Each structure stands twice: as C-alpha cells, then as structure tokens.
mmCIF file of C-alpha atoms in Angstrom:
data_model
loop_
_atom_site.group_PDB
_atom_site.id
_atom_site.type_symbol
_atom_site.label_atom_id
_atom_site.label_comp_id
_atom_site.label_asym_id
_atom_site.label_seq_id
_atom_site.Cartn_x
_atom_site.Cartn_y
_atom_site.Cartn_z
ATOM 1 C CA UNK O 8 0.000 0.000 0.000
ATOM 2 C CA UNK O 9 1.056 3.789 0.091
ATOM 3 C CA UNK O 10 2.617 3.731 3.211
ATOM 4 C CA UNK O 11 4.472 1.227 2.507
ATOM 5 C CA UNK O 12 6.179 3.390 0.015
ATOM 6 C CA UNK O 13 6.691 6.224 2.930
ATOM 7 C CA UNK O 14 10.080 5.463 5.363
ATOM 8 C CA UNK O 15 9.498 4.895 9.277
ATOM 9 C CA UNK O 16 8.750 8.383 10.374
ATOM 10 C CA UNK O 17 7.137 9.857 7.304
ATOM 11 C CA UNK O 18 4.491 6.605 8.175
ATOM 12 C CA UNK O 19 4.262 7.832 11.947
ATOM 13 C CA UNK O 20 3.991 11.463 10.719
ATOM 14 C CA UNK O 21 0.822 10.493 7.890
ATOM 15 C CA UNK O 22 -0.491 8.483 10.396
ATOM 16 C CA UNK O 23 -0.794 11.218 12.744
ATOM 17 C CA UNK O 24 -2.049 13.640 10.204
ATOM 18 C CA UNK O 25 -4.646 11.411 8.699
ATOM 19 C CA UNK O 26 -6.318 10.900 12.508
ATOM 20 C CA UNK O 27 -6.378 14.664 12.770
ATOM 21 C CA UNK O 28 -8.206 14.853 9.419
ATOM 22 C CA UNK O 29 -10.480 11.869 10.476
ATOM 23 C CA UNK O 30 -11.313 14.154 13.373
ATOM 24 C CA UNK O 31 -12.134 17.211 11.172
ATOM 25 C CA UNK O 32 -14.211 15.539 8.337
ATOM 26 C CA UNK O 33 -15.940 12.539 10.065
ATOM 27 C CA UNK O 34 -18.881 14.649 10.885
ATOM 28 C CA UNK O 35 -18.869 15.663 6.990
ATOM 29 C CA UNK O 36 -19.028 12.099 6.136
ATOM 30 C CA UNK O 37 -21.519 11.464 8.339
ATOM 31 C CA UNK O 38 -24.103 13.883 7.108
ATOM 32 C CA UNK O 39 -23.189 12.775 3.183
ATOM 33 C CA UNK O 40 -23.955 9.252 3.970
ATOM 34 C CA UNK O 41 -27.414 10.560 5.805
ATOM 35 C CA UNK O 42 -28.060 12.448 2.886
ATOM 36 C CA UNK O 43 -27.809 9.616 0.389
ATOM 37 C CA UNK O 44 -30.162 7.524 2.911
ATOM 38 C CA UNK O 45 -32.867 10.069 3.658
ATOM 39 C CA UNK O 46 -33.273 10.967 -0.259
ATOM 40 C CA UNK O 47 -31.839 14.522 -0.133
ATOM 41 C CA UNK O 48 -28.782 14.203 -2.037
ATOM 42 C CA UNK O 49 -30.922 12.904 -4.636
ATOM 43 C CA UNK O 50 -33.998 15.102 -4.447
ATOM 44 C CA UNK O 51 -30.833 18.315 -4.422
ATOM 45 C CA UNK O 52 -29.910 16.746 -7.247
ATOM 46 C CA UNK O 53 -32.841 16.261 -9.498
ATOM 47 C CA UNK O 54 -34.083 19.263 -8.493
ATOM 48 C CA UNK O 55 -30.824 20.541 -10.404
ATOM 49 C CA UNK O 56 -31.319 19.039 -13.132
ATOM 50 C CA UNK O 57 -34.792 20.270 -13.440
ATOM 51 C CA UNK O 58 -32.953 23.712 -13.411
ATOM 52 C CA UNK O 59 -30.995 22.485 -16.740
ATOM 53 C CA UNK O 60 -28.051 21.909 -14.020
ATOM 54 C CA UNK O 61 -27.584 25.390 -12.852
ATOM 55 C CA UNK O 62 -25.231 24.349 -10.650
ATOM 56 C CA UNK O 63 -23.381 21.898 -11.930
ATOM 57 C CA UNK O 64 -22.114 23.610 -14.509
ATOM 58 C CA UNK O 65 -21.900 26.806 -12.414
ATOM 59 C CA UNK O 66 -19.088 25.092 -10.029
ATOM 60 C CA UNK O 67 -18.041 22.877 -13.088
ATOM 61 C CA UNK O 68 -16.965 26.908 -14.810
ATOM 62 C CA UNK O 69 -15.477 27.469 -11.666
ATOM 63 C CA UNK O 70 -13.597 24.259 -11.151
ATOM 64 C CA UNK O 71 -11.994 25.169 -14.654
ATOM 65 C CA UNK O 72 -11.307 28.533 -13.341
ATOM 66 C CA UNK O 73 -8.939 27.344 -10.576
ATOM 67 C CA UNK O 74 -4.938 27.941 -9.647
ATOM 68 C CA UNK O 75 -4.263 23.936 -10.156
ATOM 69 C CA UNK O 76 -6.560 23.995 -13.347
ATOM 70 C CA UNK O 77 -4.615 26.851 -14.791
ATOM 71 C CA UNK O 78 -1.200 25.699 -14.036
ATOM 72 C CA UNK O 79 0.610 23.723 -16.681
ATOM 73 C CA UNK O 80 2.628 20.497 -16.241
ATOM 74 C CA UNK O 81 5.919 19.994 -15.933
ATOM 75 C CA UNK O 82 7.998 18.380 -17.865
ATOM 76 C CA UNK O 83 10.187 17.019 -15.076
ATOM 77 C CA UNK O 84 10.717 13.543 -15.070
ATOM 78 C CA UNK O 85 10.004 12.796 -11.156
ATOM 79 C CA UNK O 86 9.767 9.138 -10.320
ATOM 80 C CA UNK O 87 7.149 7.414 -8.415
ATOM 81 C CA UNK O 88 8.626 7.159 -5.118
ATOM 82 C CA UNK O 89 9.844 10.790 -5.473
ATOM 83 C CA UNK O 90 6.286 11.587 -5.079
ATOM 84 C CA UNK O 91 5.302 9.424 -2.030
ATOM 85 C CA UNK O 92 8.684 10.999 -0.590
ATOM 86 C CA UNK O 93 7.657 14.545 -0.792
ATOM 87 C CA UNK O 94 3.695 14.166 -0.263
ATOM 88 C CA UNK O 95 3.038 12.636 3.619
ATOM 89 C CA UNK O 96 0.318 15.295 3.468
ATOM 90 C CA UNK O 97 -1.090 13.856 0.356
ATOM 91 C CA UNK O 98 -1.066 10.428 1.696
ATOM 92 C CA UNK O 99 -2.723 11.276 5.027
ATOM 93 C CA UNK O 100 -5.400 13.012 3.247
ATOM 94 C CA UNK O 101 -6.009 9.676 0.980
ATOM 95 C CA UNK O 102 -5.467 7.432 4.002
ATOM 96 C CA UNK O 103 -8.308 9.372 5.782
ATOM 97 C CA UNK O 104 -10.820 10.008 3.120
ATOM 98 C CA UNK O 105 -10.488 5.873 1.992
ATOM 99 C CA UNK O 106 -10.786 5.267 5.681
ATOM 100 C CA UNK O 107 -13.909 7.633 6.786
ATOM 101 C CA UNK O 108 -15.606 6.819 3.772
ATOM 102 C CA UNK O 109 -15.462 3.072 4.392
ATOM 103 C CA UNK O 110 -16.370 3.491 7.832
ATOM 104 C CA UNK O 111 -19.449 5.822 7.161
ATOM 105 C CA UNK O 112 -20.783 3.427 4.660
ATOM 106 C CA UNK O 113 -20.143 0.736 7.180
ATOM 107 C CA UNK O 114 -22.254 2.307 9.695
ATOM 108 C CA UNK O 115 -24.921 2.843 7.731
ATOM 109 C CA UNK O 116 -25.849 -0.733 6.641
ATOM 110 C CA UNK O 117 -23.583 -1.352 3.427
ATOM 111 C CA UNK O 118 -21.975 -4.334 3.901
ATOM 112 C CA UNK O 119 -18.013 -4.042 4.075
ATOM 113 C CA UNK O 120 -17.548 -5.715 0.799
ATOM 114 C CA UNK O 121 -19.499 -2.893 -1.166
ATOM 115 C CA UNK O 122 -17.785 -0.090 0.946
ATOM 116 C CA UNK O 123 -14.766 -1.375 0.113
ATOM 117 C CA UNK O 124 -15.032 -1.256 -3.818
ATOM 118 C CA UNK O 125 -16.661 2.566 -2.732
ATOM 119 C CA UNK O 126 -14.148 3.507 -0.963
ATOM 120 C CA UNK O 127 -10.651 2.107 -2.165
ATOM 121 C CA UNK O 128 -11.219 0.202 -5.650
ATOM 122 C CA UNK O 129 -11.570 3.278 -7.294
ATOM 123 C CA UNK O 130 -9.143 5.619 -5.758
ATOM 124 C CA UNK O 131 -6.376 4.522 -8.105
ATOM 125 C CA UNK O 132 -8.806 4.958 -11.015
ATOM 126 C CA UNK O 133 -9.739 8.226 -9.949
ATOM 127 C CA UNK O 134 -5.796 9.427 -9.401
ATOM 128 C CA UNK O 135 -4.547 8.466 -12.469
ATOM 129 C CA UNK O 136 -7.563 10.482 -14.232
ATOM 130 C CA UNK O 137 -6.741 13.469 -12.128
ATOM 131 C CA UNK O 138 -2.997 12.926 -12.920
ATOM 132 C CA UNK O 139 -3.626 12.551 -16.938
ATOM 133 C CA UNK O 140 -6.312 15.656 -17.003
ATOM 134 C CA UNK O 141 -6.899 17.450 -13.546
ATOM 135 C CA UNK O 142 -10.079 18.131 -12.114
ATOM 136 C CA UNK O 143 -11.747 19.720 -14.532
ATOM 137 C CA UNK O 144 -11.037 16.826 -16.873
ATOM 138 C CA UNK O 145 -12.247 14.133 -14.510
ATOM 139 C CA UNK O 146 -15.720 15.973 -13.710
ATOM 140 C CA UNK O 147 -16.361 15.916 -16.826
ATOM 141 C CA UNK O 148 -16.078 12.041 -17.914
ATOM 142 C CA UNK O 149 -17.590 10.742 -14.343
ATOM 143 C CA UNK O 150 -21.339 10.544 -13.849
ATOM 144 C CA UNK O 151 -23.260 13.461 -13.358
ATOM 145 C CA UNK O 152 -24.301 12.012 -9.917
ATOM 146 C CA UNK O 153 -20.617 11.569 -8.913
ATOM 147 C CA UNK O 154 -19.012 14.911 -10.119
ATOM 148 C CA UNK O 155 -22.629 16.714 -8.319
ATOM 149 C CA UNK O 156 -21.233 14.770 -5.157
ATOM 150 C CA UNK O 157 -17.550 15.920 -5.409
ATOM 151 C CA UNK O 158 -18.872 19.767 -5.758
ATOM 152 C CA UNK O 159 -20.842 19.444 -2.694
ATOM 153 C CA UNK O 160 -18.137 17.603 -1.302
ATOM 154 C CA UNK O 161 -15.574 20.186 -2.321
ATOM 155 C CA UNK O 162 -17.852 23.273 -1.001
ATOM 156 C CA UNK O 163 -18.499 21.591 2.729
ATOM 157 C CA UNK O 164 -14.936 20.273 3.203
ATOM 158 C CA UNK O 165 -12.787 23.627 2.620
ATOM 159 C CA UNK O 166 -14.211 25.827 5.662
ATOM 160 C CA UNK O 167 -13.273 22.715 7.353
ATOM 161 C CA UNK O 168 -10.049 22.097 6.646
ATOM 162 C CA UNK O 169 -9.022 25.899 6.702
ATOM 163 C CA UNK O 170 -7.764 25.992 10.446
ATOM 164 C CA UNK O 171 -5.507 22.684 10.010
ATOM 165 C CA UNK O 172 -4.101 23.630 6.424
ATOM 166 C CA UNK O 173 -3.489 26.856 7.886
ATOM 167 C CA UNK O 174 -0.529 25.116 10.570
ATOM 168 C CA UNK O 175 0.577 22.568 8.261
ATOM 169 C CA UNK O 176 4.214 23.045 7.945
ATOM 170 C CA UNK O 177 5.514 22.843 4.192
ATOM 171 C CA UNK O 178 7.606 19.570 5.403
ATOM 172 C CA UNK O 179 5.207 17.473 4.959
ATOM 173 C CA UNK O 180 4.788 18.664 1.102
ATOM 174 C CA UNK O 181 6.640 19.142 -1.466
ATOM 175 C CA UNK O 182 9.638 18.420 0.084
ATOM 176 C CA UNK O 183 10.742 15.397 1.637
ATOM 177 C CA UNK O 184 10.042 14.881 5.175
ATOM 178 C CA UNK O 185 12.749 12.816 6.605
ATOM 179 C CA UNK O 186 15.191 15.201 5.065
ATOM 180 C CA UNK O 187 17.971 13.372 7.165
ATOM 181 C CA UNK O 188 16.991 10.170 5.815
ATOM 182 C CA UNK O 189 17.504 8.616 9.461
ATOM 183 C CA UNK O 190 14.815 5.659 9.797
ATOM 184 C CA UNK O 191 14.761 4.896 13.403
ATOM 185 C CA UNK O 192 11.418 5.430 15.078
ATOM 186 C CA UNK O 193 9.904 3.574 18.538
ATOM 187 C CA UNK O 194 8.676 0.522 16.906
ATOM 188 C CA UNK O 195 6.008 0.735 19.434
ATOM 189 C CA UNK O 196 4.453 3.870 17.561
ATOM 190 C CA UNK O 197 5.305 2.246 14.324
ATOM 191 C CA UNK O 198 3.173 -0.450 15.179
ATOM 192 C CA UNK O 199 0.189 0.793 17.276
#
C-alpha cells in the first residue's frame, strides 16, 4: 500500500495527520452518507437538473477557473517514489478520506464488501484520471451524480479544513520529510 512506500517516520507522521483529518471531516461524512439515505442528495440533485443543471455547470466553470486547473505540467521527469517521498500530506489526506468513507458506509448498513469497492477500488482509477487531465477533466467524464457529489463535497470540506491547512508546515509537502533520511522510530508507535 502507500505507506508502505513512505520510510518509518514519514508513516508515523501520515499516520498522525490522517487521525487529525479523520477528526475534522468525520462529521462531513456522516451527514453525506445521511443524505444519500434520507433521499436529499438525490432530491438536491434532481431538483438541479430540473434547473438544466444550474449548478453543476456553475461550479463545473469554476472548477476550470482554478490555480491547479490553470497551471501547466511539468515536464520534469520525477519518479514514483519521489512523489510518495515529498507528499506525507497527500497520503494522510487519501489514508483518511479511503478510511472515513469506508467506515461511514459501514455504519450505515452497506456491507463491508461494497464499501470497500466505494471507498478504495476506485481511488487509483480516480488518481490516475486526475494525474492525466486534472479536475476539470475528470468531472467531466464521471457521472453526473458523482461529479454533483464531489462539488458538494468540495464546497463543505474547505471551511473545514481551513484551520488545520493553515498550521501545516511545508515539510510534509513538497519536500521530503525525513530530510535526514535517518529511519529509526519507537517501533512501538510504528506499530500501534
């Protein structure tokens, strides 16, 4: 798995970060879930639609207008592990998405096998369509119902992760984190 591909304290350190995230979102992931059960995500939705999908494609525009939409790719060559070494940030944000969504669909009746394929199967899919064409891209080739979802998602989660993003240290992104490259950790943390 991904942190497998992270050395012994950048696992302790995206460990820690993805429980602090858990903490912040799990009442987000809550509500989506009850939502989906009671009908309203669906009746939101439709009633959408029967607006000719005002806003869809209002925060569809608006996903297109976006810094990371705008800015172009490199053309560095940076290998795969280069990536997992300089994103523990990005891999405790994956870690607890995969992780809260599983659990919220979990606790709501869908049986584990079915909140698995919801919650991990298709995170590589949905990667490595962000990483060939960006947000904008993917929105537009995954269902309506989906790309509706990751709007509403996208609105509710930001105010929520303001206060944490706002005392994350750049250490633990876009650079690499165990800068010393010194491995030793208590084994008792590692393994908790």
């Amino acid at each position: 798995g991904m942190m497998d591909r992270l050395d012994n304290p950048s696992k302790i350190k995206a460990f820690e970060l993805s429980e602090e995230l858990k903490d912040i979102m799990r009442p987000l992931y809550k509500k989506h879930q009850d939502d989906i059960i009671t009908g309203h995500f669906s009746s939101t939705m439709m009633a959408d639609w029967d607006n000719d999908d005002h806003n869809l494609l209002k925060w569809r525009a608006e996903t297109a207008e976006t810094n990371f939409e705008k800015t172009p790719a490199g053309d560095v060559d940076i290998s795969e592990q280069e990536y997992f070494d300089n994103a523990v940030l990005m891999v405790a944000m994956v870690k607890a998405g995969v992780e809260l969504a599983f659990e919220a669909m979990v606790d709501v009746g869908m049986k584990p096998e079915s909140a698995y394929y919801e919650s991990l199967h298709e995170t590589p899919l949905i990667a490595n369509t962000i990483a060939r064409k960006k947000l904008f891209e993917m929105n537009s080739v995954i269902s309506d119902t989906a790309e509706y979802g990751c709007y509403l998602y996208d609105q509710a989660c930001k105010p929520l992760l303001k206060d944490f993003m706002e005392k994350i240290d750049v250490d633990v992104i876009g650079k690499k984190y165990n800068k010393d490259g010194y491995n030793g950790v208590d084994n008792r943390q590692l393994n908790a």
